[in-house]
Amino acid sequence: MDIVNIDKWGIGAASPLYIAGPCSVETPDQLEATVKDLAERGFKIIRGGVWKPRTRPNSFEGVGEIALPWIEEVKQRHHVRFAIEVASPYHVEKALKHGIDLLWVGARTTVNPFAVQEIADSLQGVDIPVLVKNPVNPDLALWIGALERINQAGVQKLGGIHRGFSNFNDQVYRNSPAWQIPLELKTRYPNLPILNDPSHICGRRDLLASVAQMAMDLNFDGLIIESHNDPDQAWSDAAQQITPLVLEKLIKGLQIRKVSTENPIFQSQLELIREQIDQVDNELLEILSRRMKLVEKAGEYKKLNNVAIFQMERWKKVFETRPEWGRSLHLNQEFVKELYKMVHTESIRKQEEIMEKPLEKKEK
Ligand code: PEP
Ligand code: MN
C-alpha cells in the first residue's frame, strides 16, 4: 500500500497523534462546551459521531447532518480540526461539503466489503485522511481488505484504528484488545499509522489509562479517545467517556517510549539478552519437537489398537494440570491455557495424519 507519513497529512499532526471528543455530537451547547475545554487543553483534532451505528434500534442514532453546521462553527471558533465517522457515500459527500478534515470508517462498516467499496469509490480523487477501524470480528484479512480498498481509490493519508474485537464472555473489556492483531498489521505494513481507541476497548473509564499506556508501550502512533463535558449525561457510550480535564491528566500521565535508541551500551546489552532469548527459543522448539514425536508414538499405538484419537479424560487432565504447573513457574495461567489449546490442536492434527496413513509399514 502507498501510504503517506502522518506528519504530511496536513492536519498539524504531532507524534503521538491525539484525537479527542465526544462519542456523539448531541447539541450545539454540548459540542461547544466540550470542544472549548479540549481546545484550551491543547487538543487540536476533535472527534464526534454524527451518524451513529448502534447495535439495537430505537436507541439514539446520532443527530445526523444538522450537526455539520454546528461543527463548522466550533471549528472556526476554536481553531481545531474535526473527524467524523462515515458509513456511506452520502455521509462522505456531506462531510466534504461541510469541511470535515478527517474521516473514519467504523468497525461495523469495515466488516462489509460492499459498504467499504462504495465509500472508497466516493473518495476517488479526494485528498482527505481516512482512518479505518478494525472490523468487529478478529479478522485481520478483512481489516487489510478495507484498507486496501480505500488505498486503491487513491487515499494515501491512510491509517488504522485498533478498537478491539467483539466477544461473548470477556469479563474485563467491552471489546477484547487482541493486541497481536494490530501488531501483525504493523509488521506487515510498517508505514501504516495505527491509532489505539481505548474508549471502545474498555467500555469503562477506570481501564482507559492502562490500555492507553499499553498502546504507547507498543509504539502505536496515537490515540483516539472519547471525551465529553458531562460524561454521565452522554447520549451514547456514557460509561467510557471522561471530561477533558480527566483526559488531559491521563495523557500527561502516559510514558511515551522511544522506538529505539542509538546509545551503544543499550544496544549491546539488548543484543546480549536477545542472543540468550534466541538460544532459549531453540531449546523450546527442540522440546516441542520431542513432544510431537511422543504424540506421534501415541498416535501409532492408538491406531494399532483401533482407539480414537481424542481421549476426553486425558485432555481434561492435561488442560487442568498444565496451567497449575505453569503457575509455580510464574507463568500466566491464561497464557498456558492458550498455549496448550494450540499444542493440543497440533497433536490431534498429527495423529489424524497417522490414522490416515495406510497401516502396512508398521505391520511388516
Ligand atoms: C465510535 O467511534 O463512536 C464508534 C461507533 O466506534 P466503533 O465503530 O469502534 O464501534
Ligand atoms: Mn462511542
mmCIF file of C-alpha atoms and ligand atoms in Angstrom:
data_model
loop_
_atom_site.group_PDB
_atom_site.id
_atom_site.type_symbol
_atom_site.label_atom_id
_atom_site.label_comp_id
_atom_site.label_asym_id
_atom_site.label_seq_id
_atom_site.Cartn_x
_atom_site.Cartn_y
_atom_site.Cartn_z
ATOM 1 C CA MET A 1 0.000 0.000 0.000
ATOM 2 C CA ASP A 2 1.128 3.520 -0.836
ATOM 3 C CA ILE A 3 0.933 5.439 2.403
ATOM 4 C CA VAL A 4 1.888 8.998 3.258
ATOM 5 C CA ASN A 5 3.645 9.619 6.544
ATOM 6 C CA ILE A 6 1.330 11.031 9.205
ATOM 7 C CA ASP A 7 3.324 14.279 9.549
ATOM 8 C CA LYS A 8 2.461 15.065 5.920
ATOM 9 C CA TRP A 9 -1.275 14.722 6.408
ATOM 10 C CA GLY A 10 -1.648 18.483 6.684
ATOM 11 C CA ILE A 11 -3.573 18.281 9.941
ATOM 12 C CA GLY A 12 -0.794 19.646 12.119
ATOM 13 C CA ALA A 13 -0.257 16.155 13.400
ATOM 14 C CA ALA A 14 2.130 15.700 16.294
ATOM 15 C CA SER A 15 3.539 12.386 17.426
ATOM 16 C CA PRO A 16 1.774 10.718 19.126
ATOM 17 C CA LEU A 17 -1.366 11.907 17.408
ATOM 18 C CA TYR A 18 -4.283 12.541 19.732
ATOM 19 C CA ILE A 19 -7.885 12.739 18.599
ATOM 20 C CA ALA A 20 -10.376 13.511 21.347
ATOM 21 C CA GLY A 21 -14.039 14.331 21.534
ATOM 22 C CA PRO A 22 -17.474 13.048 22.339
ATOM 23 C CA CYS A 23 -18.836 9.735 21.167
ATOM 24 C CA SER A 24 -21.680 11.696 19.581
ATOM 25 C CA VAL A 25 -22.374 15.272 18.743
ATOM 26 C CA GLU A 26 -25.574 15.913 20.710
ATOM 27 C CA THR A 27 -26.427 19.618 20.860
ATOM 28 C CA PRO A 28 -24.703 22.878 19.906
ATOM 29 C CA ASP A 29 -24.148 23.572 23.617
ATOM 30 C CA GLN A 30 -22.634 20.178 24.390
ATOM 31 C CA LEU A 31 -20.374 20.454 21.336
ATOM 32 C CA GLU A 32 -19.272 23.979 22.219
ATOM 33 C CA ALA A 33 -18.592 23.168 25.878
ATOM 34 C CA THR A 34 -16.611 20.026 25.055
ATOM 35 C CA VAL A 35 -14.602 21.458 22.169
ATOM 36 C CA LYS A 36 -13.798 24.676 24.030
ATOM 37 C CA ASP A 37 -12.468 22.751 27.006
ATOM 38 C CA LEU A 38 -10.492 20.320 24.838
ATOM 39 C CA ALA A 39 -9.028 23.108 22.688
ATOM 40 C CA GLU A 40 -7.963 25.054 25.769
ATOM 41 C CA ARG A 41 -6.140 21.964 26.992
ATOM 42 C CA GLY A 42 -4.245 21.699 23.733
ATOM 43 C CA PHE A 43 -6.243 19.098 21.827
ATOM 44 C CA LYS A 44 -6.233 20.077 18.173
ATOM 45 C CA ILE A 45 -8.160 17.293 16.481
ATOM 46 C CA ILE A 46 -11.682 16.647 17.698
ATOM 47 C CA ARG A 47 -13.819 13.586 17.052
ATOM 48 C CA GLY A 48 -17.595 13.405 17.207
ATOM 49 C CA GLY A 49 -20.129 10.972 15.781
ATOM 50 C CA VAL A 50 -22.840 12.486 13.618
ATOM 51 C CA TRP A 51 -24.423 9.286 12.356
ATOM 52 C CA LYS A 52 -24.133 6.525 14.954
ATOM 53 C CA PRO A 53 -24.226 2.821 14.071
ATOM 54 C CA ARG A 54 -25.992 1.414 17.111
ATOM 55 C CA THR A 55 -26.350 -2.250 17.895
ATOM 56 C CA ARG A 56 -30.070 -2.065 18.724
ATOM 57 C CA PRO A 57 -32.772 0.005 17.018
ATOM 58 C CA ASN A 58 -34.714 2.689 18.870
ATOM 59 C CA SER A 59 -31.610 3.925 20.620
ATOM 60 C CA PHE A 60 -30.004 7.264 19.825
ATOM 61 C CA GLU A 61 -28.622 7.043 16.294
ATOM 62 C CA GLY A 62 -26.872 10.398 16.116
ATOM 63 C CA VAL A 63 -28.406 13.761 15.370
ATOM 64 C CA GLY A 64 -27.430 13.430 11.695
ATOM 65 C CA GLU A 65 -26.443 16.147 9.270
ATOM 66 C CA ILE A 66 -27.881 19.062 11.289
ATOM 67 C CA ALA A 67 -24.693 18.661 13.344
ATOM 68 C CA LEU A 68 -22.446 19.548 10.398
ATOM 69 C CA PRO A 69 -23.026 23.346 10.514
ATOM 70 C CA TRP A 70 -22.514 23.256 14.315
ATOM 71 C CA ILE A 71 -19.169 21.558 13.684
ATOM 72 C CA GLU A 72 -18.187 24.210 11.130
ATOM 73 C CA GLU A 73 -18.872 26.888 13.724
ATOM 74 C CA VAL A 74 -16.906 25.321 16.604
ATOM 75 C CA LYS A 75 -14.018 24.647 14.256
ATOM 76 C CA GLN A 76 -13.816 28.319 13.396
ATOM 77 C CA ARG A 77 -14.233 29.466 16.984
ATOM 78 C CA HIS A 78 -11.598 27.160 18.435
ATOM 79 C CA HIS A 79 -9.229 26.564 15.516
ATOM 80 C CA VAL A 80 -9.454 22.796 15.638
ATOM 81 C CA ARG A 81 -9.769 20.051 13.028
ATOM 82 C CA PHE A 82 -12.661 17.655 13.113
ATOM 83 C CA ALA A 83 -13.050 13.932 12.449
ATOM 84 C CA ILE A 84 -16.334 12.098 11.937
ATOM 85 C CA GLU A 85 -17.407 8.558 11.063
ATOM 86 C CA VAL A 86 -18.713 7.839 7.575
ATOM 87 C CA ALA A 87 -20.614 4.728 6.598
ATOM 88 C CA SER A 88 -21.879 5.599 3.106
ATOM 89 C CA PRO A 89 -21.096 7.777 0.062
ATOM 90 C CA TYR A 90 -23.835 10.125 1.264
ATOM 91 C CA HIS A 91 -22.006 10.659 4.551
ATOM 92 C CA VAL A 92 -18.760 11.273 2.645
ATOM 93 C CA GLU A 93 -20.427 13.840 0.398
ATOM 94 C CA LYS A 94 -21.964 15.720 3.341
ATOM 95 C CA ALA A 95 -18.732 15.585 5.358
ATOM 96 C CA LEU A 96 -16.692 17.021 2.487
ATOM 97 C CA LYS A 97 -19.270 19.725 1.815
ATOM 98 C CA HIS A 98 -19.021 20.872 5.411
ATOM 99 C CA GLY A 99 -15.229 20.951 5.613
ATOM 100 C CA ILE A 100 -14.656 17.904 7.797
ATOM 101 C CA ASP A 101 -10.881 17.312 7.994
ATOM 102 C CA LEU A 102 -10.604 13.601 8.712
ATOM 103 C CA LEU A 103 -12.877 10.619 8.194
ATOM 104 C CA TRP A 104 -13.065 7.269 9.868
ATOM 105 C CA VAL A 105 -14.765 4.062 8.863
ATOM 106 C CA GLY A 106 -16.450 2.374 11.831
ATOM 107 C CA ALA A 107 -15.963 -1.192 12.986
ATOM 108 C CA ARG A 108 -19.414 -2.254 11.856
ATOM 109 C CA THR A 109 -18.737 -0.899 8.374
ATOM 110 C CA THR A 110 -15.263 -2.402 7.953
ATOM 111 C CA VAL A 111 -16.801 -5.880 8.065
ATOM 112 C CA ASN A 112 -18.795 -5.172 4.905
ATOM 113 C CA PRO A 113 -16.749 -5.082 1.686
ATOM 114 C CA PHE A 114 -19.727 -3.731 -0.311
ATOM 115 C CA ALA A 115 -20.090 -0.741 2.001
ATOM 116 C CA VAL A 116 -16.336 -0.160 2.148
ATOM 117 C CA GLN A 117 -16.061 -0.297 -1.657
ATOM 118 C CA GLU A 118 -18.852 2.250 -2.036
ATOM 119 C CA ILE A 119 -17.116 4.566 0.416
ATOM 120 C CA ALA A 120 -13.818 4.018 -1.418
ATOM 121 C CA ASP A 121 -15.440 4.870 -4.772
ATOM 122 C CA SER A 122 -16.853 8.067 -3.313
ATOM 123 C CA LEU A 123 -13.341 9.035 -2.168
ATOM 124 C CA GLN A 124 -11.787 8.821 -5.651
ATOM 125 C CA GLY A 125 -9.724 11.957 -6.216
ATOM 126 C CA VAL A 126 -10.385 13.317 -2.720
ATOM 127 C CA ASP A 127 -7.399 14.297 -0.617
ATOM 128 C CA ILE A 128 -8.503 13.678 2.955
ATOM 129 C CA PRO A 129 -7.032 11.448 5.683
ATOM 130 C CA VAL A 130 -9.066 8.308 6.333
ATOM 131 C CA LEU A 131 -8.767 6.001 9.313
ATOM 132 C CA VAL A 132 -10.192 2.504 9.160
ATOM 133 C CA LYS A 133 -11.280 0.864 12.390
ATOM 134 C CA ASN A 134 -10.677 -2.836 12.813
ATOM 135 C CA PRO A 135 -13.739 -4.957 11.976
ATOM 136 C CA VAL A 136 -15.796 -6.085 14.977
ATOM 137 C CA ASN A 137 -14.595 -9.662 14.443
ATOM 138 C CA PRO A 138 -10.926 -10.567 14.873
ATOM 139 C CA ASP A 139 -10.230 -10.908 11.163
ATOM 140 C CA LEU A 140 -7.009 -9.245 10.084
ATOM 141 C CA ALA A 141 -7.587 -10.014 6.389
ATOM 142 C CA LEU A 142 -10.891 -8.144 6.469
ATOM 143 C CA TRP A 143 -9.227 -5.133 8.077
ATOM 144 C CA ILE A 144 -6.453 -5.191 5.468
ATOM 145 C CA GLY A 145 -9.027 -5.610 2.693
ATOM 146 C CA ALA A 146 -10.847 -2.470 3.792
ATOM 147 C CA LEU A 147 -7.587 -0.505 3.989
ATOM 148 C CA GLU A 148 -6.643 -1.721 0.504
ATOM 149 C CA ARG A 149 -9.976 -0.707 -0.977
ATOM 150 C CA ILE A 150 -9.616 2.827 0.367
ATOM 151 C CA ASN A 151 -5.949 2.961 -0.624
ATOM 152 C CA GLN A 152 -6.710 1.770 -4.164
ATOM 153 C CA ALA A 153 -9.169 4.633 -4.503
ATOM 154 C CA GLY A 154 -6.111 6.888 -4.194
ATOM 155 C CA VAL A 155 -6.279 7.722 -0.481
ATOM 156 C CA GLN A 156 -2.693 7.711 0.750
ATOM 157 C CA LYS A 157 -3.277 9.546 4.011
ATOM 158 C CA LEU A 158 -4.443 6.307 5.470
ATOM 159 C CA GLY A 159 -4.315 4.758 8.924
ATOM 160 C CA GLY A 160 -5.881 2.106 11.098
ATOM 161 C CA ILE A 161 -7.710 2.365 14.400
ATOM 162 C CA HIS A 162 -7.497 -0.522 16.836
ATOM 163 C CA ARG A 163 -10.764 -0.526 18.820
ATOM 164 C CA GLY A 164 -10.841 -4.140 19.955
ATOM 165 C CA PHE A 165 -12.993 -7.092 18.953
ATOM 166 C CA SER A 166 -16.479 -8.241 19.949
ATOM 167 C CA ASN A 167 -16.547 -11.092 22.354
ATOM 168 C CA PHE A 168 -19.042 -13.255 24.133
ATOM 169 C CA ASN A 169 -17.529 -13.561 27.550
ATOM 170 C CA ASP A 170 -14.646 -11.172 28.111
ATOM 171 C CA GLN A 171 -15.013 -10.252 31.771
ATOM 172 C CA VAL A 172 -12.879 -7.158 31.539
ATOM 173 C CA TYR A 173 -13.120 -5.444 28.190
ATOM 174 C CA ARG A 174 -16.106 -4.317 26.155
ATOM 175 C CA ASN A 175 -14.086 -5.284 23.080
ATOM 176 C CA SER A 176 -11.117 -7.598 23.616
ATOM 177 C CA PRO A 177 -7.893 -5.901 22.540
ATOM 178 C CA ALA A 178 -6.200 -8.964 20.951
ATOM 179 C CA TRP A 179 -3.046 -6.862 20.641
ATOM 180 C CA GLN A 180 -1.402 -9.420 18.344
ATOM 181 C CA ILE A 181 -3.771 -8.421 15.525
ATOM 182 C CA PRO A 182 -2.798 -4.719 15.258
ATOM 183 C CA LEU A 183 0.825 -5.721 15.837
ATOM 184 C CA GLU A 184 0.648 -8.157 12.940
ATOM 185 C CA LEU A 185 -0.859 -5.377 10.804
ATOM 186 C CA LYS A 186 2.041 -3.106 11.786
ATOM 187 C CA THR A 187 4.537 -5.837 10.976
ATOM 188 C CA ARG A 188 3.067 -6.290 7.503
ATOM 189 C CA TYR A 189 2.664 -2.563 6.800
ATOM 190 C CA PRO A 190 5.325 -0.720 8.804
ATOM 191 C CA ASN A 191 4.382 2.610 7.184
ATOM 192 C CA LEU A 192 0.739 2.382 8.134
ATOM 193 C CA PRO A 193 -0.040 4.551 11.159
ATOM 194 C CA ILE A 194 -2.223 2.842 13.743
ATOM 195 C CA LEU A 195 -4.078 4.659 16.484
ATOM 196 C CA ASN A 196 -5.468 2.944 19.526
ATOM 197 C CA ASP A 197 -9.033 3.581 20.714
ATOM 198 C CA PRO A 198 -9.025 2.752 24.427
ATOM 199 C CA SER A 199 -12.604 4.013 24.854
ATOM 200 C CA HIS A 200 -14.242 1.297 22.768
ATOM 201 C CA ILE A 201 -11.867 -1.388 24.011
ATOM 202 C CA CYS A 202 -12.545 -0.631 27.679
ATOM 203 C CA GLY A 203 -16.163 0.456 27.702
ATOM 204 C CA ARG A 204 -15.442 1.877 31.153
ATOM 205 C CA ARG A 205 -13.393 4.770 32.457
ATOM 206 C CA ASP A 206 -11.200 3.050 35.012
ATOM 207 C CA LEU A 207 -9.325 0.961 32.438
ATOM 208 C CA LEU A 208 -8.595 3.697 29.895
ATOM 209 C CA ALA A 209 -5.189 4.725 31.248
ATOM 210 C CA SER A 210 -3.780 1.204 31.322
ATOM 211 C CA VAL A 211 -4.891 0.440 27.762
ATOM 212 C CA ALA A 212 -3.584 3.794 26.517
ATOM 213 C CA GLN A 213 -0.240 3.093 28.204
ATOM 214 C CA MET A 214 -0.114 -0.368 26.653
ATOM 215 C CA ALA A 215 -0.637 1.235 23.234
ATOM 216 C CA MET A 216 2.217 3.661 23.889
ATOM 217 C CA ASP A 217 4.448 0.809 25.052
ATOM 218 C CA LEU A 218 3.718 -0.975 21.783
ATOM 219 C CA ASN A 219 4.572 2.141 19.770
ATOM 220 C CA PHE A 220 1.142 2.902 18.419
ATOM 221 C CA ASP A 221 1.079 6.188 16.523
ATOM 222 C CA GLY A 222 -1.556 7.835 18.669
ATOM 223 C CA LEU A 223 -4.857 7.611 20.465
ATOM 224 C CA ILE A 224 -8.468 8.396 19.679
ATOM 225 C CA ILE A 225 -10.338 8.847 22.943
ATOM 226 C CA GLU A 226 -13.876 9.844 23.795
ATOM 227 C CA SER A 227 -14.274 12.937 25.941
ATOM 228 C CA HIS A 228 -17.484 14.729 26.914
ATOM 229 C CA ASN A 229 -18.110 17.825 29.021
ATOM 230 C CA ASP A 230 -20.648 15.902 31.127
ATOM 231 C CA PRO A 231 -19.861 12.201 30.592
ATOM 232 C CA ASP A 232 -22.575 10.746 32.804
ATOM 233 C CA GLN A 233 -25.220 12.546 30.776
ATOM 234 C CA ALA A 234 -23.801 11.490 27.381
ATOM 235 C CA TRP A 235 -26.410 10.201 24.937
ATOM 236 C CA SER A 236 -24.157 7.313 23.885
ATOM 237 C CA ASP A 237 -21.256 5.438 25.500
ATOM 238 C CA ALA A 238 -21.601 7.342 28.800
ATOM 239 C CA ALA A 239 -19.661 4.800 30.888
ATOM 240 C CA GLN A 240 -16.464 5.154 28.854
ATOM 241 C CA GLN A 241 -16.327 8.930 28.392
ATOM 242 C CA ILE A 242 -14.219 11.265 30.505
ATOM 243 C CA THR A 243 -14.097 15.033 30.887
ATOM 244 C CA PRO A 244 -11.418 16.997 29.035
ATOM 245 C CA LEU A 245 -9.738 17.629 32.407
ATOM 246 C CA VAL A 246 -9.505 13.898 33.207
ATOM 247 C CA LEU A 247 -8.318 13.236 29.671
ATOM 248 C CA GLU A 248 -5.594 15.856 29.995
ATOM 249 C CA LYS A 249 -4.380 14.190 33.198
ATOM 250 C CA LEU A 250 -4.465 10.777 31.535
ATOM 251 C CA ILE A 251 -2.363 11.981 28.613
ATOM 252 C CA LYS A 252 0.104 13.762 30.910
ATOM 253 C CA GLY A 253 0.487 10.544 32.906
ATOM 254 C CA LEU A 254 1.488 8.473 29.873
ATOM 255 C CA GLN A 255 5.043 7.288 29.467
ATOM 256 C CA ILE A 256 5.968 7.810 25.848
ATOM 257 C CA ARG A 257 8.627 5.293 24.847
ATOM 258 C CA LYS A 258 11.164 5.792 22.120
ATOM 259 C CA VAL A 259 11.062 3.413 19.167
ATOM 260 C CA SER A 260 14.740 2.704 19.774
ATOM 261 C CA THR A 261 17.893 4.429 20.920
ATOM 262 C CA GLU A 262 21.287 4.938 19.360
ATOM 263 C CA ASN A 263 23.068 4.502 22.716
ATOM 264 C CA PRO A 264 25.754 1.819 22.033
ATOM 265 C CA ILE A 265 25.720 0.419 25.576
ATOM 266 C CA PHE A 266 21.966 -0.041 25.453
ATOM 267 C CA GLN A 267 22.289 -1.676 22.026
ATOM 268 C CA SER A 268 24.975 -4.143 23.072
ATOM 269 C CA GLN A 269 23.196 -5.072 26.309
ATOM 270 C CA LEU A 270 19.992 -5.656 24.398
ATOM 271 C CA GLU A 271 21.874 -7.757 21.848
ATOM 272 C CA LEU A 272 23.207 -9.911 24.667
ATOM 273 C CA ILE A 273 19.752 -10.527 26.080
ATOM 274 C CA ARG A 274 18.413 -11.263 22.603
ATOM 275 C CA GLU A 275 21.126 -13.841 21.992
ATOM 276 C CA GLN A 276 20.007 -15.627 25.136
ATOM 277 C CA ILE A 277 16.393 -15.441 24.002
ATOM 278 C CA ASP A 278 17.406 -16.966 20.649
ATOM 279 C CA GLN A 279 19.119 -19.776 22.499
ATOM 280 C CA VAL A 280 16.092 -20.434 24.699
ATOM 281 C CA ASP A 281 13.803 -20.380 21.657
ATOM 282 C CA ASN A 282 15.991 -23.020 20.081
ATOM 283 C CA GLU A 283 15.636 -25.217 23.142
ATOM 284 C CA LEU A 284 11.905 -24.512 23.263
ATOM 285 C CA LEU A 285 11.486 -25.752 19.697
ATOM 286 C CA GLU A 286 13.623 -28.821 20.338
ATOM 287 C CA ILE A 287 11.436 -29.671 23.310
ATOM 288 C CA LEU A 288 8.276 -29.089 21.282
ATOM 289 C CA SER A 289 9.632 -31.368 18.597
ATOM 290 C CA ARG A 290 10.339 -34.041 21.227
ATOM 291 C CA ARG A 291 6.781 -33.704 22.489
ATOM 292 C CA MET A 292 5.381 -34.093 18.981
ATOM 293 C CA LYS A 293 7.453 -37.236 18.402
ATOM 294 C CA LEU A 294 5.901 -38.719 21.541
ATOM 295 C CA VAL A 295 2.468 -37.648 20.317
ATOM 296 C CA GLU A 296 3.180 -39.499 17.064
ATOM 297 C CA LYS A 297 4.204 -42.575 19.003
ATOM 298 C CA ALA A 298 0.952 -42.448 20.994
ATOM 299 C CA GLY A 299 -0.911 -41.999 17.694
ATOM 300 C CA GLU A 300 0.653 -45.122 16.183
ATOM 301 C CA TYR A 301 -0.226 -47.040 19.286
ATOM 302 C CA LYS A 302 -3.854 -45.840 19.295
ATOM 303 C CA LYS A 303 -4.109 -46.789 15.628
ATOM 304 C CA LEU A 304 -2.751 -50.255 16.177
ATOM 305 C CA ASN A 305 -5.325 -50.796 18.902
ATOM 306 C CA ASN A 306 -8.088 -49.063 16.969
ATOM 307 C CA VAL A 307 -8.644 -46.457 19.647
ATOM 308 C CA ALA A 308 -9.999 -42.935 18.946
ATOM 309 C CA ILE A 309 -7.561 -40.019 18.865
ATOM 310 C CA PHE A 310 -9.468 -37.777 21.217
ATOM 311 C CA GLN A 311 -9.482 -39.094 24.759
ATOM 312 C CA MET A 312 -11.593 -36.728 26.824
ATOM 313 C CA GLU A 313 -10.246 -37.769 30.230
ATOM 314 C CA ARG A 314 -6.650 -37.365 29.174
ATOM 315 C CA TRP A 315 -7.259 -33.975 27.595
ATOM 316 C CA LYS A 316 -9.116 -32.754 30.692
ATOM 317 C CA LYS A 317 -6.202 -33.795 32.846
ATOM 318 C CA VAL A 318 -3.638 -32.088 30.615
ATOM 319 C CA PHE A 319 -5.726 -28.947 30.436
ATOM 320 C CA GLU A 320 -6.157 -28.848 34.218
ATOM 321 C CA THR A 321 -2.634 -29.638 35.291
ATOM 322 C CA ARG A 322 -0.521 -27.589 32.879
ATOM 323 C CA PRO A 323 -1.772 -24.146 33.951
ATOM 324 C CA GLU A 324 -1.131 -25.259 37.553
ATOM 325 C CA TRP A 325 2.402 -26.360 36.698
ATOM 326 C CA GLY A 326 2.891 -23.090 34.851
ATOM 327 C CA ARG A 327 1.765 -21.106 37.864
ATOM 328 C CA SER A 328 4.500 -22.497 40.033
ATOM 329 C CA LEU A 329 6.918 -21.350 37.311
ATOM 330 C CA HIS A 330 5.431 -17.827 37.410
ATOM 331 C CA LEU A 331 3.705 -18.234 34.074
ATOM 332 C CA ASN A 332 0.339 -16.618 33.468
ATOM 333 C CA GLN A 333 -2.304 -19.343 33.611
ATOM 334 C CA GLU A 334 -4.320 -17.913 30.731
ATOM 335 C CA PHE A 335 -1.192 -17.928 28.601
ATOM 336 C CA VAL A 336 -0.513 -21.581 29.443
ATOM 337 C CA LYS A 337 -4.128 -22.484 28.663
ATOM 338 C CA GLU A 338 -3.951 -20.804 25.258
ATOM 339 C CA LEU A 339 -0.609 -22.450 24.568
ATOM 340 C CA TYR A 340 -1.999 -25.893 25.366
ATOM 341 C CA LYS A 341 -5.053 -25.332 23.194
ATOM 342 C CA MET A 342 -2.650 -24.831 20.288
ATOM 343 C CA VAL A 343 -0.438 -27.738 21.284
ATOM 344 C CA HIS A 344 -3.486 -29.967 21.534
ATOM 345 C CA THR A 345 -4.841 -28.895 18.133
ATOM 346 C CA GLU A 346 -1.486 -29.682 16.559
ATOM 347 C CA SER A 347 -1.249 -33.009 18.385
ATOM 348 C CA ILE A 348 -4.662 -34.035 17.071
ATOM 349 C CA ARG A 349 -3.678 -32.968 13.560
ATOM 350 C CA LYS A 350 -0.505 -35.063 13.766
ATOM 351 C CA GLN A 351 -2.412 -38.114 14.980
ATOM 352 C CA GLU A 352 -5.035 -37.641 12.241
ATOM 353 C CA GLU A 353 -2.193 -37.819 9.722
ATOM 354 C CA ILE A 354 -1.064 -41.061 11.264
ATOM 355 C CA MET A 355 -4.583 -42.526 11.264
ATOM 356 C CA GLU A 356 -4.992 -41.678 7.587
ATOM 357 C CA LYS A 357 -1.689 -43.318 6.580
ATOM 358 C CA PRO A 358 -2.057 -46.931 5.378
ATOM 359 C CA LEU A 359 -1.002 -49.397 8.068
ATOM 360 C CA GLU A 360 1.281 -51.733 6.079
ATOM 361 C CA LYS A 361 4.608 -50.088 7.035
ATOM 362 C CA LYS A 362 4.144 -50.780 10.715
ATOM 363 C CA GLU A 363 2.651 -54.237 10.212
ATOM 364 C CA LYS A 364 5.537 -55.633 8.214
HETATM 365 C C1 PEP B 1 -17.371 5.365 17.738
HETATM 366 O O1 PEP B 1 -16.208 5.646 17.459
HETATM 367 O O2 PEP B 1 -18.105 6.071 18.437
HETATM 368 C C2 PEP B 1 -17.899 4.059 17.287
HETATM 369 C C3 PEP B 1 -19.160 3.861 16.991
HETATM 370 O O3 PEP B 1 -16.924 3.146 17.291
HETATM 371 P P1 PEP B 1 -16.829 1.653 16.683
HETATM 372 O O4 PEP B 1 -17.057 1.768 15.218
HETATM 373 O O5 PEP B 1 -15.439 1.328 17.065
HETATM 374 O O6 PEP B 1 -17.848 0.836 17.418
HETATM 375 MN MN MN B 2 -18.638 5.631 21.042
#
